[in-house]
Amino acid sequence: MHTEHRQRFLEVLRERRAAAVIPTATHKVRNHDCEYRFRPDSDFWYLTGFDEPDAVLVLVPALATTKSQGPRTILYLREKDREREIWTGRRLGVAAAPAALAVDEARPIEKLWDDLPQLLKNVERIVWRTGPDEARDREMLHVISKLRASAKGPVVPPLELLDPAPLLHELRLMKSPAEIEVMRRAARITKEAHIQAMRRAQPDLNEREIDALVEAIFRSQGGTGCAYTNIVAGGANACILHYVENNQALRDGDLLLIDAGCEFDYYASDVTRTFPVNGRFSAEQRALYDVVLDAQLAAVAHVKPGVTFNSVHELALQRLVAGLVKLGLLEGPVETALEKETYKRFYMHRTSHWLGLDVHDCGAYVIDGSSRALEAGMVLTVEPGLYVAADDETVEARWRGIGIRIEDDVLVTATGHDVLTAGIPKHVDEVEAACQGRALQSVHG
Ligand code: GLY
Ligand code: MN
Ligand code: MN
């Protein structure tokens, strides 16, 4: 899969007469001398499938003006070091890397900056992301200065630095069958975790117990972890969109919103379900839940090639606002509420984002000023919600403090769509059955 990604990216580079220099992440300190668990950079992982820190991939396509034999893929990485490996873990090492990762060549990471002027001397552009590491940016400018100083006659130094976004990130947006298979595995584990959470939750448990249960299922079933920090939000905590404290007692009569997705081979899933802590929706919870569900089902059904990304949001929004007006929470008519954006106190976020190696994945949303049309191979979330603040005096007290979101991961296919996270209970009867530990034969198609 990673070799194929490299081949496709090399083809793009050849057309642009560009080389690419793609570093991975480094260890990040959590506190004092403890580090976070390492997670590779997504661009680097996409192109290599290599998850050690301190490595850089250099891709140089064969250009007509050079005598090079073909495209060159060179991986710079840490050398084997018996002493260091005893302390900090195994290393692949330079000698084993070409066979293990199917790169043309491997070199010690210490040689990178000295080698680059020679490797980049025939290209017109360099794909390099500026910003994440200023020291590395200075090294790259130094390389370009050297190239400029040594350019003579027909040899021109690289004239442009290109951001990976319009090149590599457009490739990442279109998922291959192999990538979709990995995303299905992430989705299957996420399904299991949400069903177990529905079964396990009950009054007086703490949010953190459900948080831990969900993460345990992700990791014990082979996931690389949580794709993002779990949100386990009981009652009005669900109205805080990025609530991650996950440390309050669950209360009888409240809903529990869980936004949690397994990461598998560094590919994300991203799922939200909202269910009653005691297993039964109240009348108000159910009324609002059905509005969100109606919007979510309509928006998912709308996904197919050719419709715009933004139209998914517009449709969900229209259904949410119609539901709020019908329940008397929002003054109508629907068109006026949409125009005046009076719904924003109940629905303040967008409905979708791309999904892939990053939970908010790369790829442009707008092309030439217009919302982009969906294409087969894209994966997006569909995640409408409604959030009534605990202190919202514009609505009757019985509605206050209810927060609901329903989120699935949707693959665009040639003829329509495929919900990767299908089968996680979301209709009221299925959810209540799952809370009681029963699986309901779905009657909802
Ligand atoms: N969990 C992040 C999101 O839903 O976008
Ligand atoms: Mn989410
Ligand atoms: Mn999401």
Short mmCIF file of C-alpha atoms and ligand atoms in Angstrom, two decimals:
data_model
loop_
_atom_site.label_atom_id
_atom_site.label_comp_id
_atom_site.label_asym_id
_atom_site.label_seq_id
_atom_site.Cartn_x
_atom_site.Cartn_y
_atom_site.Cartn_z
CA MET A 1 0.00 0.00 0.00
CA HIS A 2 2.74 2.45 0.97
CA THR A 3 4.85 1.56 -2.09
CA GLU A 4 1.85 2.25 -4.30
CA HIS A 5 1.34 5.62 -2.58
CA ARG A 6 4.99 6.49 -3.28
CA GLN A 7 4.67 5.53 -6.94
CA ARG A 8 1.63 7.73 -7.40
CA PHE A 9 3.25 10.65 -5.61
CA LEU A 10 6.43 10.25 -7.69
CA GLU A 11 4.30 10.56 -10.81
CA VAL A 12 2.85 13.85 -9.52
CA LEU A 13 6.36 15.04 -8.66
CA ARG A 14 7.66 14.19 -12.11
CA GLU A 15 4.93 16.28 -13.74
CA ARG A 16 5.84 19.22 -11.51
CA ARG A 17 9.62 18.68 -11.93
CA ALA A 18 9.74 18.57 -8.15
CA ALA A 19 11.39 16.51 -5.42
CA ALA A 20 9.84 15.98 -1.99
CA VAL A 21 11.40 15.97 1.46
CA ILE A 22 8.97 14.51 4.01
CA PRO A 23 10.03 14.31 7.68
CA THR A 24 8.17 12.29 10.29
CA ALA A 25 7.34 13.41 13.83
CA THR A 26 9.78 13.52 16.75
CA HIS A 27 9.17 12.48 20.34
CA LYS A 28 7.20 15.10 22.31
CA VAL A 29 7.76 15.68 26.01
CA ARG A 30 4.68 15.24 28.17
CA ASN A 31 6.25 16.37 31.41
CA HIS A 32 9.83 16.53 32.71
CA ASP A 33 11.47 13.50 31.10
CA CYS A 34 8.35 11.54 30.13
CA GLU A 35 7.24 11.47 26.55
CA TYR A 36 3.91 10.91 24.83
CA ARG A 37 3.56 7.63 23.00
CA PHE A 38 5.07 8.18 19.56
CA ARG A 39 2.78 8.65 16.59
CA PRO A 40 4.29 9.15 13.10
CA ASP A 41 3.47 12.10 10.86
CA SER A 42 0.54 11.16 8.61
CA ASP A 43 2.18 12.20 5.30
CA PHE A 44 5.30 10.22 6.18
CA TRP A 45 3.32 7.16 7.27
CA TYR A 46 1.22 7.31 4.09
CA LEU A 47 4.39 7.11 1.99
CA THR A 48 6.48 4.70 4.07
CA GLY A 49 4.55 2.60 6.60
CA PHE A 50 7.51 3.25 8.93
CA ASP A 51 6.78 4.30 12.50
CA GLU A 52 10.10 5.17 14.10
CA PRO A 53 10.87 8.79 14.99
CA ASP A 54 13.72 10.83 13.47
CA ALA A 55 13.38 9.77 9.85
CA VAL A 56 12.98 11.68 6.59
CA LEU A 57 11.86 10.41 3.19
CA VAL A 58 13.35 12.00 0.07
CA LEU A 59 11.65 11.36 -3.28
CA VAL A 60 13.38 12.39 -6.49
CA PRO A 61 11.59 11.56 -9.74
CA ALA A 62 13.49 10.75 -12.93
CA LEU A 63 13.59 13.90 -15.05
CA ALA A 64 14.32 14.05 -18.78
CA THR A 65 17.16 16.50 -18.21
CA THR A 66 19.05 14.26 -15.81
CA LYS A 67 20.98 11.09 -16.40
CA SER A 68 19.43 9.39 -13.39
CA GLN A 69 18.27 5.85 -14.06
CA GLY A 70 14.82 6.21 -12.56
CA PRO A 71 12.96 7.60 -9.59
CA ARG A 72 14.87 7.46 -6.36
CA THR A 73 13.37 6.91 -2.96
CA ILE A 74 15.82 7.47 -0.15
CA LEU A 75 14.95 6.96 3.49
CA TYR A 76 17.05 8.66 6.16
CA LEU A 77 16.70 6.93 9.51
CA ARG A 78 18.45 6.12 12.79
CA GLU A 79 21.27 3.62 12.64
CA LYS A 80 21.19 0.53 14.78
CA ASP A 81 22.76 1.20 18.17
CA ARG A 82 22.98 -1.63 20.66
CA GLU A 83 23.40 0.64 23.66
CA ARG A 84 20.53 3.02 22.75
CA GLU A 85 18.24 0.14 21.81
CA ILE A 86 18.56 -1.34 25.30
CA TRP A 87 17.14 1.91 26.67
CA THR A 88 14.70 3.17 24.08
CA GLY A 89 13.64 0.24 21.94
CA ARG A 90 14.38 -1.62 18.74
CA ARG A 91 15.41 0.14 15.56
CA LEU A 92 15.07 -1.11 12.02
CA GLY A 93 18.45 0.34 11.07
CA VAL A 94 19.95 1.47 7.79
CA ALA A 95 21.06 -1.93 6.48
CA ALA A 96 17.64 -3.60 6.82
CA ALA A 97 15.52 -0.66 5.63
CA PRO A 98 15.62 -1.08 1.81
CA ALA A 99 14.32 -4.64 1.92
CA ALA A 100 11.86 -4.02 4.75
CA LEU A 101 10.32 -0.88 3.25
CA ALA A 102 11.01 -1.32 -0.48
CA VAL A 103 12.93 1.96 -0.75
CA ASP A 104 15.81 2.27 -3.22
CA GLU A 105 18.27 3.36 -0.62
CA ALA A 106 18.65 4.01 3.11
CA ARG A 107 21.10 6.42 4.75
CA PRO A 108 21.82 7.50 8.36
CA ILE A 109 19.67 10.45 9.41
CA GLU A 110 22.80 12.46 10.30
CA LYS A 111 23.74 12.62 6.59
CA LEU A 112 20.48 14.21 5.43
CA TRP A 113 21.37 17.89 5.25
CA ASP A 114 24.82 17.26 3.73
CA ASP A 115 23.30 14.99 1.05
CA LEU A 116 20.37 17.19 0.05
CA PRO A 117 22.21 19.75 -2.16
CA GLN A 118 23.41 16.90 -4.37
CA LEU A 119 20.02 15.12 -4.42
CA LEU A 120 18.03 18.24 -5.24
CA LYS A 121 20.33 19.85 -7.77
CA ASN A 122 18.27 19.06 -10.88
CA VAL A 123 14.75 19.78 -9.70
CA GLU A 124 12.83 23.02 -10.19
CA ARG A 125 10.68 22.72 -7.09
CA ILE A 126 10.86 21.18 -3.64
CA VAL A 127 7.81 19.89 -1.78
CA TRP A 128 8.45 20.92 1.81
CA ARG A 129 6.05 21.91 4.54
CA THR A 130 7.20 25.03 6.34
CA GLY A 131 6.12 25.76 9.87
CA PRO A 132 6.13 22.67 12.09
CA ASP A 133 9.87 22.95 12.87
CA GLU A 134 11.68 26.27 12.37
CA ALA A 135 15.13 24.76 12.85
CA ARG A 136 14.45 22.37 9.97
CA ASP A 137 13.14 25.27 7.86
CA ARG A 138 16.48 27.07 8.38
CA GLU A 139 18.37 23.94 7.29
CA MET A 140 16.25 23.77 4.14
CA LEU A 141 16.91 27.45 3.32
CA HIS A 142 20.61 26.74 3.78
CA VAL A 143 20.38 23.86 1.28
CA ILE A 144 18.65 26.16 -1.24
CA SER A 145 21.35 28.83 -0.77
CA LYS A 146 24.02 26.24 -1.49
CA LEU A 147 22.18 25.11 -4.63
CA ARG A 148 21.87 28.70 -5.83
CA ALA A 149 25.56 29.36 -5.21
CA SER A 150 26.61 26.31 -7.19
CA ALA A 151 24.15 26.66 -10.12
CA LYS A 152 25.90 27.27 -13.42
CA GLY A 153 24.96 27.27 -17.12
CA PRO A 154 21.86 25.20 -17.80
CA VAL A 155 21.58 24.08 -14.17
CA VAL A 156 18.98 26.20 -12.35
CA PRO A 157 18.48 26.05 -8.59
CA PRO A 158 15.04 25.09 -7.26
CA LEU A 159 12.82 28.12 -7.72
CA GLU A 160 9.84 27.26 -5.59
CA LEU A 161 8.94 25.54 -2.35
CA LEU A 162 5.62 23.74 -2.76
CA ASP A 163 3.31 22.90 0.12
CA PRO A 164 2.22 19.23 0.23
CA ALA A 165 -1.45 20.29 0.38
CA PRO A 166 -2.38 20.52 -3.32
CA LEU A 167 -0.23 17.51 -4.29
CA LEU A 168 0.18 14.84 -1.62
CA HIS A 169 -2.95 15.76 0.30
CA GLU A 170 -5.13 15.43 -2.78
CA LEU A 171 -3.81 11.86 -3.14
CA ARG A 172 -4.54 11.16 0.52
CA LEU A 173 -8.12 12.38 0.07
CA MET A 174 -8.91 9.59 -2.43
CA LYS A 175 -8.78 6.32 -0.51
CA SER A 176 -7.59 3.14 -2.23
CA PRO A 177 -9.33 -0.22 -1.65
CA ALA A 178 -6.48 -1.21 0.71
CA GLU A 179 -6.93 1.95 2.76
CA ILE A 180 -10.70 1.45 2.88
CA GLU A 181 -10.12 -2.07 4.21
CA VAL A 182 -8.02 -0.63 7.06
CA MET A 183 -10.71 1.97 7.77
CA ARG A 184 -13.31 -0.82 7.92
CA ARG A 185 -11.21 -2.59 10.55
CA ALA A 186 -11.04 0.61 12.61
CA ALA A 187 -14.83 0.97 12.22
CA ARG A 188 -15.50 -2.63 13.34
CA ILE A 189 -13.57 -2.12 16.57
CA THR A 190 -15.30 1.21 17.16
CA LYS A 191 -18.67 -0.49 16.74
CA GLU A 192 -17.78 -3.05 19.38
CA ALA A 193 -16.65 -0.30 21.80
CA HIS A 194 -19.82 1.78 21.42
CA ILE A 195 -22.06 -1.27 21.90
CA GLN A 196 -20.14 -2.30 25.03
CA ALA A 197 -20.35 1.27 26.37
CA MET A 198 -24.15 1.28 25.91
CA ARG A 199 -24.37 -2.02 27.73
CA ARG A 200 -22.06 -1.01 30.58
CA ALA A 201 -23.22 2.56 31.35
CA GLN A 202 -25.49 3.01 34.35
CA PRO A 203 -26.22 5.63 36.99
CA ASP A 204 -23.34 6.34 39.41
CA LEU A 205 -20.59 5.00 37.19
CA ASN A 206 -18.07 7.68 36.32
CA GLU A 207 -17.50 8.96 32.79
CA ARG A 208 -13.87 7.86 33.14
CA GLU A 209 -14.89 4.21 33.53
CA ILE A 210 -16.62 4.32 30.16
CA ASP A 211 -13.67 6.27 28.68
CA ALA A 212 -11.30 3.53 29.89
CA LEU A 213 -13.56 0.72 28.64
CA VAL A 214 -13.70 2.25 25.16
CA GLU A 215 -9.93 2.76 24.96
CA ALA A 216 -9.30 -0.76 26.26
CA ILE A 217 -11.41 -2.22 23.45
CA PHE A 218 -9.62 -0.09 20.83
CA ARG A 219 -6.17 -1.14 21.99
CA SER A 220 -6.83 -4.74 22.92
CA GLN A 221 -8.34 -5.43 19.50
CA GLY A 222 -5.20 -4.27 17.72
CA GLY A 223 -5.88 -0.59 17.20
CA THR A 224 -3.04 1.90 17.52
CA GLY A 225 -5.20 3.73 20.08
CA CYS A 226 -7.84 6.44 20.11
CA ALA A 227 -7.92 8.44 16.87
CA TYR A 228 -8.45 11.56 19.03
CA THR A 229 -9.14 12.17 22.72
CA ASN A 230 -12.36 10.39 23.65
CA ILE A 231 -15.32 12.59 24.55
CA VAL A 232 -17.46 10.90 27.22
CA ALA A 233 -19.98 13.51 28.24
CA GLY A 234 -22.90 12.88 30.57
CA GLY A 235 -25.88 15.27 30.74
CA ALA A 236 -25.08 18.92 30.03
CA ASN A 237 -21.38 18.10 29.52
CA ALA A 238 -22.50 17.04 26.03
CA CYS A 239 -23.14 20.72 25.26
CA ILE A 240 -19.36 21.35 25.54
CA LEU A 241 -18.30 20.23 22.07
CA HIS A 242 -14.74 19.21 22.99
CA TYR A 243 -15.41 18.00 26.54
CA VAL A 244 -12.51 15.70 27.38
CA GLU A 245 -12.28 15.83 31.19
CA ASN A 246 -14.43 12.68 31.31
CA ASN A 247 -14.47 12.65 35.11
CA GLN A 248 -18.06 13.22 36.27
CA ALA A 249 -20.57 10.76 37.70
CA LEU A 250 -23.27 9.53 35.30
CA ARG A 251 -26.74 10.47 36.48
CA ASP A 252 -30.04 8.67 36.26
CA GLY A 253 -32.22 10.45 33.72
CA ASP A 254 -29.30 11.99 31.78
CA LEU A 255 -28.06 11.16 28.32
CA LEU A 256 -24.46 10.11 27.70
CA LEU A 257 -22.74 11.35 24.54
CA ILE A 258 -19.68 9.35 23.46
CA ASP A 259 -17.55 10.63 20.58
CA ALA A 260 -14.78 8.05 20.25
CA GLY A 261 -13.07 6.37 17.31
CA CYS A 262 -10.51 3.62 17.07
CA GLU A 263 -7.28 4.33 15.17
CA PHE A 264 -6.07 1.27 13.25
CA ASP A 265 -2.70 1.34 11.48
CA TYR A 266 -2.96 5.10 12.07
CA TYR A 267 -6.24 5.40 10.13
CA ALA A 268 -9.04 7.06 12.07
CA SER A 269 -12.64 6.24 12.65
CA ASP A 270 -14.83 8.93 14.21
CA VAL A 271 -18.17 7.95 15.73
CA THR A 272 -20.63 9.60 18.10
CA ARG A 273 -23.57 7.96 19.78
CA THR A 274 -25.86 9.42 22.44
CA PHE A 275 -27.93 7.19 24.70
CA PRO A 276 -29.79 7.25 28.04
CA VAL A 277 -27.69 6.36 31.09
CA ASN A 278 -30.62 4.40 32.55
CA GLY A 279 -31.57 2.80 29.24
CA ARG A 280 -34.78 4.76 28.55
CA PHE A 281 -35.13 8.09 26.72
CA SER A 282 -37.39 10.69 28.34
CA ALA A 283 -40.04 12.28 26.10
CA GLU A 284 -37.93 15.44 25.56
CA GLN A 285 -34.70 13.50 24.96
CA ARG A 286 -36.45 11.29 22.48
CA ALA A 287 -38.09 14.20 20.66
CA LEU A 288 -34.74 15.96 20.17
CA TYR A 289 -32.97 12.69 19.40
CA ASP A 290 -35.39 11.93 16.60
CA VAL A 291 -34.78 15.36 15.07
CA VAL A 292 -31.01 14.72 15.03
CA LEU A 293 -31.51 11.19 13.70
CA ASP A 294 -33.81 12.42 10.92
CA ALA A 295 -31.19 15.00 9.89
CA GLN A 296 -28.38 12.43 10.03
CA LEU A 297 -30.24 9.82 7.99
CA ALA A 298 -31.26 12.39 5.37
CA ALA A 299 -27.71 13.75 5.09
CA VAL A 300 -26.17 10.25 4.82
CA ALA A 301 -28.74 9.27 2.16
CA HIS A 302 -27.77 12.36 0.15
CA VAL A 303 -24.07 11.34 -0.16
CA LYS A 304 -23.12 10.32 -3.69
CA PRO A 305 -20.68 11.40 -6.40
CA GLY A 306 -21.42 14.81 -7.85
CA VAL A 307 -23.24 16.39 -4.89
CA THR A 308 -21.24 19.11 -3.17
CA PHE A 309 -19.61 18.68 0.22
CA ASN A 310 -21.56 21.68 1.48
CA SER A 311 -24.93 20.35 0.37
CA VAL A 312 -24.61 17.57 2.95
CA HIS A 313 -24.42 20.22 5.66
CA GLU A 314 -27.21 22.31 4.14
CA LEU A 315 -29.56 19.36 4.09
CA ALA A 316 -28.81 18.32 7.68
CA LEU A 317 -29.20 21.91 8.83
CA GLN A 318 -32.53 22.30 7.07
CA ARG A 319 -33.88 19.17 8.79
CA LEU A 320 -32.57 20.20 12.22
CA VAL A 321 -34.14 23.64 11.96
CA ALA A 322 -37.45 22.21 10.72
CA GLY A 323 -37.46 19.85 13.72
CA LEU A 324 -36.69 22.64 16.20
CA VAL A 325 -39.47 24.82 14.80
CA LYS A 326 -41.93 21.93 15.01
CA LEU A 327 -41.03 21.30 18.66
CA GLY A 328 -41.45 25.00 19.43
CA LEU A 329 -37.82 25.55 20.45
CA LEU A 330 -37.19 27.92 17.56
CA GLU A 331 -39.43 30.56 16.06
CA GLY A 332 -40.41 29.86 12.44
CA PRO A 333 -40.74 29.94 9.61
CA VAL A 334 -37.83 27.63 8.81
CA GLU A 335 -36.51 29.89 6.01
CA THR A 336 -36.30 32.87 8.36
CA ALA A 337 -34.55 30.85 11.08
CA LEU A 338 -32.03 29.67 8.48
CA GLU A 339 -31.53 33.14 7.08
CA LYS A 340 -31.15 34.82 10.48
CA GLU A 341 -29.10 31.92 11.84
CA THR A 342 -31.17 31.82 15.03
CA TYR A 343 -30.46 28.07 15.20
CA LYS A 344 -26.81 28.74 16.03
CA ARG A 345 -27.35 28.52 19.77
CA PHE A 346 -28.50 24.91 19.25
CA TYR A 347 -26.25 23.90 16.33
CA MET A 348 -22.94 25.71 16.06
CA HIS A 349 -20.67 23.30 14.18
CA ARG A 350 -20.45 21.96 10.65
CA THR A 351 -21.87 18.57 9.68
CA SER A 352 -18.88 16.91 7.99
CA HIS A 353 -15.13 16.71 7.57
CA TRP A 354 -12.84 14.44 5.58
CA LEU A 355 -11.61 11.36 7.42
CA GLY A 356 -8.45 9.30 6.89
CA LEU A 357 -5.05 9.17 8.55
CA ASP A 358 -6.00 12.36 10.38
CA VAL A 359 -9.40 12.58 12.00
CA HIS A 360 -9.89 15.98 10.38
CA ASP A 361 -8.19 14.71 7.26
CA CYS A 362 -6.44 16.68 4.54
CA GLY A 363 -7.83 17.64 1.13
CA ALA A 364 -9.42 20.86 -0.11
CA TYR A 365 -13.08 21.56 0.70
CA VAL A 366 -13.41 24.41 -1.78
CA ILE A 367 -12.23 24.51 -5.40
CA ASP A 368 -12.19 27.79 -7.34
CA GLY A 369 -14.35 29.36 -4.67
CA SER A 370 -17.07 26.68 -4.74
CA SER A 371 -17.80 23.76 -2.47
CA ARG A 372 -16.20 20.67 -3.95
CA ALA A 373 -18.22 17.83 -5.52
CA LEU A 374 -17.92 14.45 -3.81
CA GLU A 375 -16.07 11.68 -5.69
CA ALA A 376 -15.85 7.93 -5.20
CA GLY A 377 -13.05 7.11 -2.75
CA MET A 378 -13.57 10.07 -0.44
CA VAL A 379 -14.54 9.39 3.18
CA LEU A 380 -16.41 11.98 5.20
CA THR A 381 -18.19 12.09 8.53
CA VAL A 382 -21.87 13.01 8.86
CA GLU A 383 -22.44 14.34 12.36
CA PRO A 384 -25.37 16.65 13.05
CA GLY A 385 -26.20 17.48 16.66
CA LEU A 386 -28.38 19.65 18.88
CA TYR A 387 -27.22 21.22 22.12
CA VAL A 388 -29.56 23.03 24.50
CA ALA A 389 -27.47 24.88 27.09
CA ALA A 390 -28.32 24.21 30.74
CA ASP A 391 -28.95 27.93 31.27
CA ASP A 392 -30.92 28.63 28.06
CA GLU A 393 -33.91 30.60 29.32
CA THR A 394 -35.41 30.96 25.87
CA VAL A 395 -36.73 27.39 26.13
CA GLU A 396 -38.82 25.58 28.72
CA ALA A 397 -36.78 24.07 31.55
CA ARG A 398 -37.58 20.51 30.45
CA TRP A 399 -35.39 20.91 27.35
CA ARG A 400 -32.32 22.37 29.08
CA GLY A 401 -29.02 20.54 29.37
CA ILE A 402 -29.72 18.03 26.59
CA GLY A 403 -26.87 17.53 24.12
CA ILE A 404 -27.11 15.01 21.27
CA ARG A 405 -24.86 14.16 18.32
CA ILE A 406 -24.99 11.19 15.96
CA GLU A 407 -21.90 10.64 13.80
CA ASP A 408 -21.00 8.03 11.18
CA ASP A 409 -18.16 7.60 8.68
CA VAL A 410 -19.34 7.50 5.08
CA LEU A 411 -17.42 6.30 2.03
CA VAL A 412 -18.46 7.80 -1.32
CA THR A 413 -18.82 4.94 -3.83
CA ALA A 414 -19.30 4.99 -7.61
CA THR A 415 -23.07 4.71 -7.22
CA GLY A 416 -23.74 6.32 -3.86
CA HIS A 417 -22.27 5.66 -0.46
CA ASP A 418 -21.32 2.99 2.04
CA VAL A 419 -21.54 3.69 5.78
CA LEU A 420 -18.29 2.24 7.17
CA THR A 421 -19.66 2.47 10.71
CA ALA A 422 -23.02 0.86 9.93
CA GLY A 423 -24.53 -1.40 12.57
CA ILE A 424 -23.81 0.76 15.62
CA PRO A 425 -27.27 1.19 17.16
CA LYS A 426 -28.78 4.59 16.39
CA HIS A 427 -32.58 4.26 16.10
CA VAL A 428 -34.25 4.75 19.49
CA ASP A 429 -35.47 1.15 19.79
CA GLU A 430 -32.03 -0.25 18.83
CA VAL A 431 -30.27 2.07 21.26
CA GLU A 432 -32.57 1.19 24.16
CA ALA A 433 -32.13 -2.52 23.39
CA ALA A 434 -28.32 -2.15 23.32
CA CYS A 435 -28.43 -0.32 26.67
CA GLN A 436 -30.20 -3.37 28.09
CA GLY A 437 -27.59 -5.65 26.58
CA ARG A 438 -29.86 -6.88 23.81
CA ALA A 439 -29.13 -6.77 20.11
CA LEU A 440 -32.23 -5.80 18.19
CA GLN A 441 -32.66 -7.22 14.73
CA SER A 442 -32.66 -3.97 12.79
CA VAL A 443 -35.96 -3.14 11.15
CA HIS A 444 -34.56 0.12 9.83
CA GLY A 445 -32.67 -1.08 6.78
N1 GLY B 1 -14.18 13.93 17.24
C1 GLY B 1 -13.94 15.05 16.43
C2 GLY B 1 -15.01 15.29 15.46
O1 GLY B 1 -16.06 14.70 15.57
O2 GLY B 1 -14.84 16.03 14.55
MN MN B 2 -16.34 12.80 16.40
MN MN B 3 -16.06 14.17 13.40
#
